[in-house]
Short mmCIF file of C-alpha atoms and ligand atoms in Angstrom, two decimals:
data_model
loop_
_atom_site.label_atom_id
_atom_site.label_comp_id
_atom_site.label_asym_id
_atom_site.label_seq_id
_atom_site.Cartn_x
_atom_site.Cartn_y
_atom_site.Cartn_z
CA GLU A 1 125.35 -166.78 -18.91
CA TRP A 2 126.51 -167.20 -22.47
CA ALA A 3 125.85 -163.56 -23.27
CA GLU A 4 127.16 -162.11 -20.06
CA ARG A 5 130.68 -163.41 -20.43
CA GLY A 6 131.15 -162.24 -23.97
CA ALA A 7 128.83 -159.28 -24.12
CA ALA A 8 130.11 -156.65 -26.48
CA LYS A 9 130.44 -153.16 -25.06
CA ILE A 10 131.09 -149.89 -26.76
CA VAL A 11 131.71 -146.56 -25.13
CA ARG A 12 129.72 -143.56 -26.37
CA GLN A 13 130.02 -139.88 -25.56
CA VAL A 14 126.60 -138.70 -24.40
CA THR A 15 125.76 -135.04 -23.90
CA ASN A 16 122.94 -134.18 -21.49
CA PRO A 17 120.76 -131.56 -23.30
CA ASP A 18 119.80 -129.86 -20.02
CA THR A 19 123.18 -129.50 -18.39
CA GLY A 20 125.37 -129.64 -21.52
CA LYS A 21 127.62 -132.01 -19.67
CA THR A 22 129.27 -134.79 -21.68
CA THR A 23 129.73 -138.17 -20.07
CA ARG A 24 130.98 -141.51 -21.27
CA GLN A 25 128.38 -144.22 -21.35
CA VAL A 26 128.89 -147.91 -21.85
CA VAL A 27 126.38 -149.27 -24.30
CA LYS A 28 125.93 -152.94 -25.03
CA LYS A 29 126.37 -153.68 -28.67
CA GLY A 30 123.52 -155.65 -30.16
CA ILE A 31 122.21 -156.92 -33.39
CA LYS A 32 120.43 -153.64 -34.03
CA ASP A 33 123.83 -151.98 -34.53
CA PHE A 34 124.45 -153.96 -37.73
CA LYS A 35 122.94 -154.06 -41.18
CA PHE A 36 122.74 -157.62 -42.49
CA GLY A 37 123.75 -158.42 -46.06
CA GLU A 38 124.28 -161.44 -48.26
CA THR A 39 124.72 -164.98 -46.97
CA LEU A 40 128.39 -165.94 -47.10
CA GLY A 41 128.04 -169.60 -46.28
CA ASP A 42 126.02 -172.27 -44.58
CA GLY A 43 127.52 -174.51 -41.97
CA SER A 44 125.99 -177.63 -40.54
CA TYR A 45 124.37 -175.70 -37.71
CA SER A 46 124.83 -172.07 -38.63
CA THR A 47 124.44 -169.47 -41.31
CA VAL A 48 127.21 -166.94 -41.91
CA MET A 49 126.14 -163.54 -43.23
CA LEU A 50 127.82 -160.29 -44.13
CA ALA A 51 127.10 -157.58 -41.53
CA THR A 52 127.99 -153.90 -41.67
CA SER A 53 128.32 -151.77 -38.57
CA LYS A 54 125.84 -148.88 -38.79
CA GLU A 55 128.23 -146.76 -36.77
CA SER A 56 131.55 -147.32 -38.52
CA GLY A 57 130.63 -148.92 -41.84
CA LYS A 58 133.10 -151.72 -41.01
CA LYS A 59 132.24 -155.11 -42.48
CA TYR A 60 132.04 -158.27 -40.40
CA ALA A 61 130.97 -161.86 -40.96
CA VAL A 62 128.24 -162.77 -38.51
CA LYS A 63 127.67 -166.41 -37.67
CA VAL A 64 124.06 -166.91 -36.63
CA LEU A 65 123.12 -169.98 -34.64
CA SER A 66 119.54 -170.89 -33.83
CA LYS A 67 119.14 -171.58 -30.10
CA GLU A 68 116.28 -173.95 -30.63
CA TYR A 69 118.26 -175.96 -33.16
CA LEU A 70 121.37 -176.03 -30.96
CA ILE A 71 119.41 -177.34 -28.01
CA ARG A 72 117.46 -179.85 -30.08
CA GLN A 73 120.62 -181.19 -31.73
CA LYS A 74 122.63 -181.03 -28.46
CA LYS A 75 125.22 -178.72 -30.00
CA VAL A 76 125.41 -176.09 -27.26
CA LYS A 77 128.72 -177.53 -26.07
CA TYR A 78 130.33 -177.00 -29.47
CA VAL A 79 129.29 -173.37 -29.61
CA ASN A 80 130.95 -172.76 -26.26
CA ILE A 81 134.09 -174.56 -27.41
CA GLU A 82 134.23 -172.42 -30.54
CA LYS A 83 133.84 -169.24 -28.53
CA ASN A 84 136.39 -170.20 -25.89
CA ALA A 85 138.93 -171.33 -28.48
CA LEU A 86 138.55 -168.13 -30.52
CA GLN A 87 138.85 -166.01 -27.38
CA ARG A 88 142.04 -167.79 -26.37
CA LEU A 89 143.47 -167.27 -29.87
CA ASN A 90 142.29 -163.72 -30.35
CA ASN A 91 144.50 -161.14 -32.06
CA SER A 92 146.72 -163.64 -33.75
CA ARG A 93 147.73 -163.75 -37.36
CA GLY A 94 146.35 -166.73 -39.16
CA ILE A 95 143.23 -167.15 -37.01
CA VAL A 96 139.89 -165.49 -37.73
CA LYS A 97 139.24 -162.78 -35.15
CA LEU A 98 136.18 -162.91 -32.92
CA TYR A 99 135.05 -159.36 -32.12
CA PHE A 100 131.80 -159.75 -30.21
CA THR A 101 129.22 -162.29 -29.29
CA PHE A 102 125.64 -161.51 -28.43
CA GLN A 103 122.21 -163.04 -28.45
CA ASP A 104 118.51 -162.37 -28.73
CA GLU A 105 115.57 -164.63 -27.95
CA SER A 106 116.04 -166.86 -30.94
CA SER A 107 119.72 -166.81 -31.87
CA LEU A 108 123.36 -166.55 -30.85
CA TYR A 109 125.62 -164.32 -32.90
CA PHE A 110 129.38 -164.42 -33.44
CA LEU A 111 130.75 -161.21 -34.94
CA LEU A 112 133.81 -162.41 -36.85
CA GLU A 113 136.46 -160.79 -38.96
CA TYR A 114 135.22 -160.80 -42.56
CA ALA A 115 137.40 -162.75 -44.98
CA PRO A 116 136.38 -161.34 -48.37
CA ASN A 117 138.35 -163.81 -50.48
CA GLY A 118 136.33 -166.79 -49.34
CA ASP A 119 137.63 -170.22 -48.46
CA PHE A 120 140.53 -172.24 -49.78
CA LEU A 121 138.28 -174.97 -51.15
CA SER A 122 136.74 -172.48 -53.60
CA ILE A 123 140.23 -171.41 -54.72
CA MET A 124 141.22 -175.02 -55.32
CA LYS A 125 138.00 -175.66 -57.21
CA LYS A 126 138.51 -172.57 -59.34
CA TYR A 127 142.16 -173.18 -60.28
CA GLY A 128 142.27 -176.99 -59.99
CA SER A 129 145.70 -176.95 -58.39
CA LEU A 130 148.40 -174.47 -57.33
CA ASN A 131 151.94 -174.06 -58.59
CA GLU A 132 154.88 -174.54 -56.22
CA ASP A 133 155.19 -170.85 -55.44
CA CYS A 134 151.53 -170.55 -54.40
CA ALA A 135 151.59 -173.87 -52.55
CA CYS A 136 154.66 -172.68 -50.64
CA TYR A 137 153.06 -169.31 -49.79
CA TYR A 138 149.78 -170.80 -48.50
CA SER A 139 151.20 -173.88 -46.80
CA ALA A 140 153.77 -171.77 -44.90
CA GLN A 141 150.94 -169.68 -43.43
CA ILE A 142 148.78 -172.72 -42.70
CA ILE A 143 151.53 -174.56 -40.81
CA ASP A 144 152.49 -171.40 -38.90
CA ALA A 145 148.85 -170.87 -37.86
CA ILE A 146 148.60 -174.51 -36.75
CA ASP A 147 151.85 -174.08 -34.79
CA PHE A 148 150.37 -171.04 -33.09
CA LEU A 149 147.15 -172.68 -32.02
CA HIS A 150 149.05 -175.68 -30.67
CA SER A 151 151.25 -173.31 -28.67
CA LYS A 152 148.05 -171.97 -27.10
CA GLY A 153 146.90 -175.47 -26.17
CA ILE A 154 144.32 -175.85 -28.91
CA VAL A 155 144.03 -178.77 -31.30
CA HIS A 156 141.73 -177.90 -34.21
CA ARG A 157 140.85 -181.49 -35.25
CA ASP A 158 139.02 -180.47 -38.42
CA ILE A 159 141.61 -178.72 -40.58
CA LYS A 160 140.40 -178.83 -44.17
CA PRO A 161 140.24 -176.42 -47.13
CA GLU A 162 136.71 -175.16 -46.24
CA ASN A 163 138.01 -174.04 -42.85
CA ILE A 164 140.87 -171.99 -44.28
CA LEU A 165 139.61 -168.52 -45.15
CA LEU A 166 141.44 -165.79 -47.08
CA ASP A 167 141.37 -162.18 -45.99
CA LYS A 168 141.52 -159.11 -48.25
CA ASP A 169 145.26 -159.60 -48.86
CA PHE A 170 144.91 -163.37 -49.39
CA LYS A 171 146.37 -164.09 -45.98
CA VAL A 172 145.28 -167.34 -44.33
CA LYS A 173 142.68 -167.23 -41.52
CA LEU A 174 141.76 -170.53 -39.88
CA THR A 175 138.18 -170.83 -38.75
CA ASP A 176 135.53 -173.26 -37.44
CA PHE A 177 136.78 -174.19 -33.98
CA GLY A 178 133.54 -175.96 -33.02
CA THR A 179 135.26 -179.35 -32.87
CA ALA A 180 138.51 -178.09 -31.34
CA LYS A 181 140.06 -179.57 -28.20
CA ILE A 182 141.02 -176.96 -25.62
CA LEU A 183 143.77 -178.21 -23.31
CA GLU A 184 144.18 -177.10 -19.72
CA PRO A 185 147.55 -175.56 -18.84
CA LYS A 186 149.98 -177.91 -17.10
CA PRO A 187 149.86 -177.46 -13.34
CA ASN A 188 152.08 -174.63 -12.08
CA THR A 189 152.60 -173.11 -15.51
CA THR A 190 150.71 -170.37 -17.24
CA ASP A 191 151.39 -171.10 -20.87
CA SER A 192 152.44 -174.70 -21.26
CA TYR A 193 150.09 -177.44 -22.37
CA ASP A 194 150.27 -181.18 -22.55
CA LEU A 195 149.88 -181.46 -26.30
CA LEU A 196 150.20 -185.21 -26.16
CA SER A 197 147.00 -185.54 -24.19
CA ARG A 198 144.80 -187.70 -26.34
CA SER A 199 141.17 -187.17 -27.04
CA LYS A 200 138.35 -188.87 -28.79
CA SER A 201 137.63 -186.89 -31.86
CA PHE A 202 134.89 -186.47 -34.39
CA VAL A 203 135.16 -187.62 -37.89
CA GLY A 204 135.15 -184.32 -39.74
CA THR A 205 135.64 -184.87 -43.42
CA ALA A 206 136.78 -188.37 -44.35
CA GLU A 207 139.58 -187.20 -46.65
CA TYR A 208 141.53 -185.41 -43.91
CA VAL A 209 141.04 -187.83 -41.03
CA SER A 210 144.20 -189.34 -39.56
CA PRO A 211 144.77 -193.12 -39.36
CA GLU A 212 145.09 -193.07 -35.55
CA LEU A 213 141.53 -191.82 -35.25
CA LEU A 214 140.26 -194.67 -37.41
CA ASN A 215 142.45 -197.32 -35.78
CA ASP A 216 142.43 -196.35 -32.13
CA ASN A 217 139.62 -193.81 -31.97
CA TYR A 218 142.05 -191.33 -30.39
CA VAL A 219 143.98 -188.35 -31.66
CA ASP A 220 146.37 -185.74 -30.30
CA TYR A 221 147.79 -182.54 -31.83
CA ARG A 222 149.45 -184.55 -34.60
CA CYS A 223 146.10 -185.03 -36.37
CA ASP A 224 146.37 -181.37 -37.47
CA ILE A 225 149.80 -182.08 -38.96
CA TRP A 226 148.35 -185.04 -40.86
CA ALA A 227 145.57 -182.85 -42.27
CA PHE A 228 148.19 -180.28 -43.27
CA GLY A 229 150.04 -183.00 -45.25
CA CYS A 230 146.80 -183.91 -47.05
CA ILE A 231 146.15 -180.27 -47.96
CA LEU A 232 149.71 -179.72 -49.20
CA PHE A 233 149.36 -182.79 -51.43
CA GLN A 234 146.04 -181.49 -52.70
CA MET A 235 147.45 -178.09 -53.63
CA ILE A 236 149.79 -179.66 -56.18
CA ALA A 237 147.79 -182.74 -57.21
CA GLY A 238 144.43 -180.97 -57.39
CA LYS A 239 142.78 -183.68 -55.27
CA PRO A 240 143.30 -184.97 -51.75
CA PRO A 241 145.61 -188.00 -51.36
CA PHE A 242 142.91 -190.25 -49.92
CA LYS A 243 139.75 -190.12 -51.95
CA ALA A 244 137.40 -192.86 -52.99
CA THR A 245 133.80 -193.22 -54.15
CA ASN A 246 132.52 -193.46 -50.58
CA GLU A 247 133.62 -192.76 -47.01
CA TYR A 248 134.19 -196.39 -46.16
CA LEU A 249 136.64 -196.85 -49.04
CA THR A 250 138.33 -193.55 -48.20
CA PHE A 251 138.84 -194.76 -44.60
CA GLN A 252 140.37 -197.99 -45.92
CA LYS A 253 142.89 -195.97 -47.91
CA VAL A 254 143.70 -193.71 -44.96
CA MET A 255 144.28 -196.67 -42.64
CA LYS A 256 146.66 -198.25 -45.14
CA VAL A 257 148.19 -194.85 -46.03
CA GLN A 258 147.49 -195.78 -49.62
CA TYR A 259 148.07 -192.85 -51.94
CA ALA A 260 150.02 -192.14 -55.10
CA PHE A 261 151.75 -188.99 -56.29
CA THR A 262 150.47 -187.61 -59.56
CA ALA A 263 152.81 -187.54 -62.55
CA GLY A 264 155.36 -184.75 -62.34
CA PHE A 265 154.69 -184.07 -58.64
CA PRO A 266 157.73 -181.97 -57.60
CA LEU A 267 160.36 -183.97 -55.72
CA VAL A 268 160.82 -181.49 -52.91
CA VAL A 269 157.10 -181.44 -52.07
CA ARG A 270 156.96 -185.21 -52.49
CA ASP A 271 159.67 -185.55 -49.86
CA LEU A 272 157.83 -183.30 -47.43
CA VAL A 273 154.46 -185.01 -47.94
CA LYS A 274 156.08 -188.44 -47.50
CA GLY A 275 157.49 -187.30 -44.16
CA ILE A 276 154.06 -186.22 -42.95
CA LEU A 277 151.71 -188.92 -44.24
CA ILE A 278 153.10 -191.62 -41.97
CA LYS A 279 150.78 -193.94 -40.10
CA GLN A 280 152.57 -193.75 -36.74
CA PRO A 281 152.13 -190.22 -35.33
CA ALA A 282 155.48 -190.46 -33.51
CA GLN A 283 157.29 -190.96 -36.81
CA ARG A 284 155.61 -188.07 -38.57
CA LEU A 285 157.61 -184.88 -39.10
CA THR A 286 157.10 -182.36 -36.32
CA ILE A 287 156.21 -178.72 -37.02
CA PRO A 288 159.82 -177.50 -36.46
CA GLN A 289 161.02 -180.18 -38.89
CA ILE A 290 158.39 -179.17 -41.45
CA LYS A 291 159.37 -175.52 -41.13
CA SER A 292 163.02 -176.31 -41.71
CA HIS A 293 162.31 -178.56 -44.71
CA HIS A 294 163.97 -177.64 -48.01
CA PHE A 295 160.57 -176.72 -49.49
CA PHE A 296 160.47 -173.74 -47.11
CA LYS A 297 164.12 -172.74 -47.58
CA ASP A 298 163.15 -169.22 -48.65
CA LYS A 299 160.67 -168.73 -45.81
CA ASN A 300 161.63 -167.14 -42.56
CA PHE A 301 159.16 -168.31 -39.93
CA LYS A 302 161.00 -166.75 -37.00
CA ASP A 303 160.66 -163.09 -37.97
CA GLY A 304 157.05 -163.47 -39.09
CA SER A 305 157.88 -162.24 -42.61
CA ILE A 306 155.79 -165.03 -44.17
CA TRP A 307 152.79 -162.92 -43.14
CA ASP A 308 154.08 -159.75 -44.80
CA GLU A 309 154.89 -161.17 -48.22
CA PRO A 310 152.50 -160.17 -50.99
CA ALA A 311 150.41 -163.10 -52.20
CA PRO A 312 151.64 -164.60 -55.47
CA GLU A 313 149.31 -164.55 -58.45
CA ILE A 314 147.34 -167.79 -58.34
CA GLN A 315 148.40 -170.20 -61.06
CA PRO A 316 147.65 -173.90 -61.37
CA TYR A 317 150.47 -176.42 -61.20
CA LYS A 318 151.82 -177.41 -64.59
CA VAL A 319 153.96 -180.50 -64.99
P1 ATP B 401 130.73 -176.71 -40.59
O1 ATP B 401 129.54 -177.34 -41.21
O2 ATP B 401 131.95 -176.81 -41.49
O3 ATP B 401 131.00 -177.07 -39.18
P2 ATP B 401 130.05 -174.13 -39.50
O4 ATP B 401 128.61 -174.18 -39.17
O5 ATP B 401 130.98 -174.26 -38.37
O6 ATP B 401 130.40 -175.16 -40.65
P3 ATP B 401 131.71 -172.19 -40.77
O7 ATP B 401 132.57 -173.26 -41.38
O8 ATP B 401 132.31 -171.34 -39.73
O9 ATP B 401 130.33 -172.78 -40.27
O10 ATP B 401 131.18 -171.24 -41.94
C1 ATP B 401 130.46 -171.73 -43.07
C2 ATP B 401 130.92 -171.01 -44.35
O11 ATP B 401 130.66 -169.59 -44.25
C3 ATP B 401 132.43 -171.11 -44.63
O12 ATP B 401 132.79 -172.26 -45.34
C4 ATP B 401 132.68 -169.83 -45.43
O13 ATP B 401 132.39 -170.02 -46.79
C5 ATP B 401 131.70 -168.83 -44.83
N1 ATP B 401 132.37 -168.03 -43.79
C6 ATP B 401 132.52 -168.37 -42.50
N2 ATP B 401 133.19 -167.44 -41.80
C7 ATP B 401 133.49 -166.46 -42.68
C8 ATP B 401 134.20 -165.21 -42.57
N3 ATP B 401 134.72 -164.82 -41.41
N4 ATP B 401 134.33 -164.46 -43.68
C9 ATP B 401 133.81 -164.89 -44.86
N5 ATP B 401 133.14 -166.05 -45.02
C10 ATP B 401 132.97 -166.83 -43.96
#
């Protein structure tokens, strides 16, 4: 069933050698149509590899998931969530595109848009921190992508630097929707979701987990906004706001919202981060408020121009 719904089809012109007649034939795309290359990354239950289409030469990232492992670890549900979320979000800026899915006896395959500039964690590791210009460029795209997925009734629940990929033009592409929450449309509407519906979540990475998850074991869409605040802080400070020697101590800090700005942390970003890292979700800045914050005064979110700007040269933040 998994393959049938998402089976990739391509149309080929086929000429019959006897009659000379050309007809269009639908051919199922399969793993044999791709040449596999280097490993791009390892997830907790998948391996992501570079794949090149034999027909077009186009490069993809293929996420390979072992069926046996998925069944043994009871992860089948998450694979379906990832696929359904990506299909609902397809063709949108800021979200990695899912082209095809297929399977063979041993594995499931997700043919994804290839993001050749890797993930945001590697960028942060390489440069240590980002100057205000870079932080503004990347955070504007991240918050706009989060806004978009919320508008489609999807809460990501594991926004963190590893899950933010960069395409060939250094444009943001969110990925890893395995732990997403997919909301049902409100009755009698086609495109309106109850974003306040609360769900039990997973603890992704301790540093980006919101206090409501730790206190009440429930989150709603505002956990993605919290994670965004943590990442924005990290861009300037070079480290996440809540970080300790172990998970338990990190959780303690998150629950108390105990963090400190680094010396010389720019006031405008400080103000924005302070408005987001608030324990009570209802008091946290909303996405429209974030977008109209002074930090984004030069960004026009409405006309989509934040996605057309050339990426600034990456430079670390200097006090
Ligand atoms: P996790 O353990 O975080 O749940 P996962 O199994 O869901 O991981 P991903 O996070 O999707 O796997 O991918 C693992 C790594 O592979 C990423 O951190 C990234 O480095 C690389 N990667 C994934 N997708 C792409 C892509 N489309 N283009 C380039 N690299 C990618």
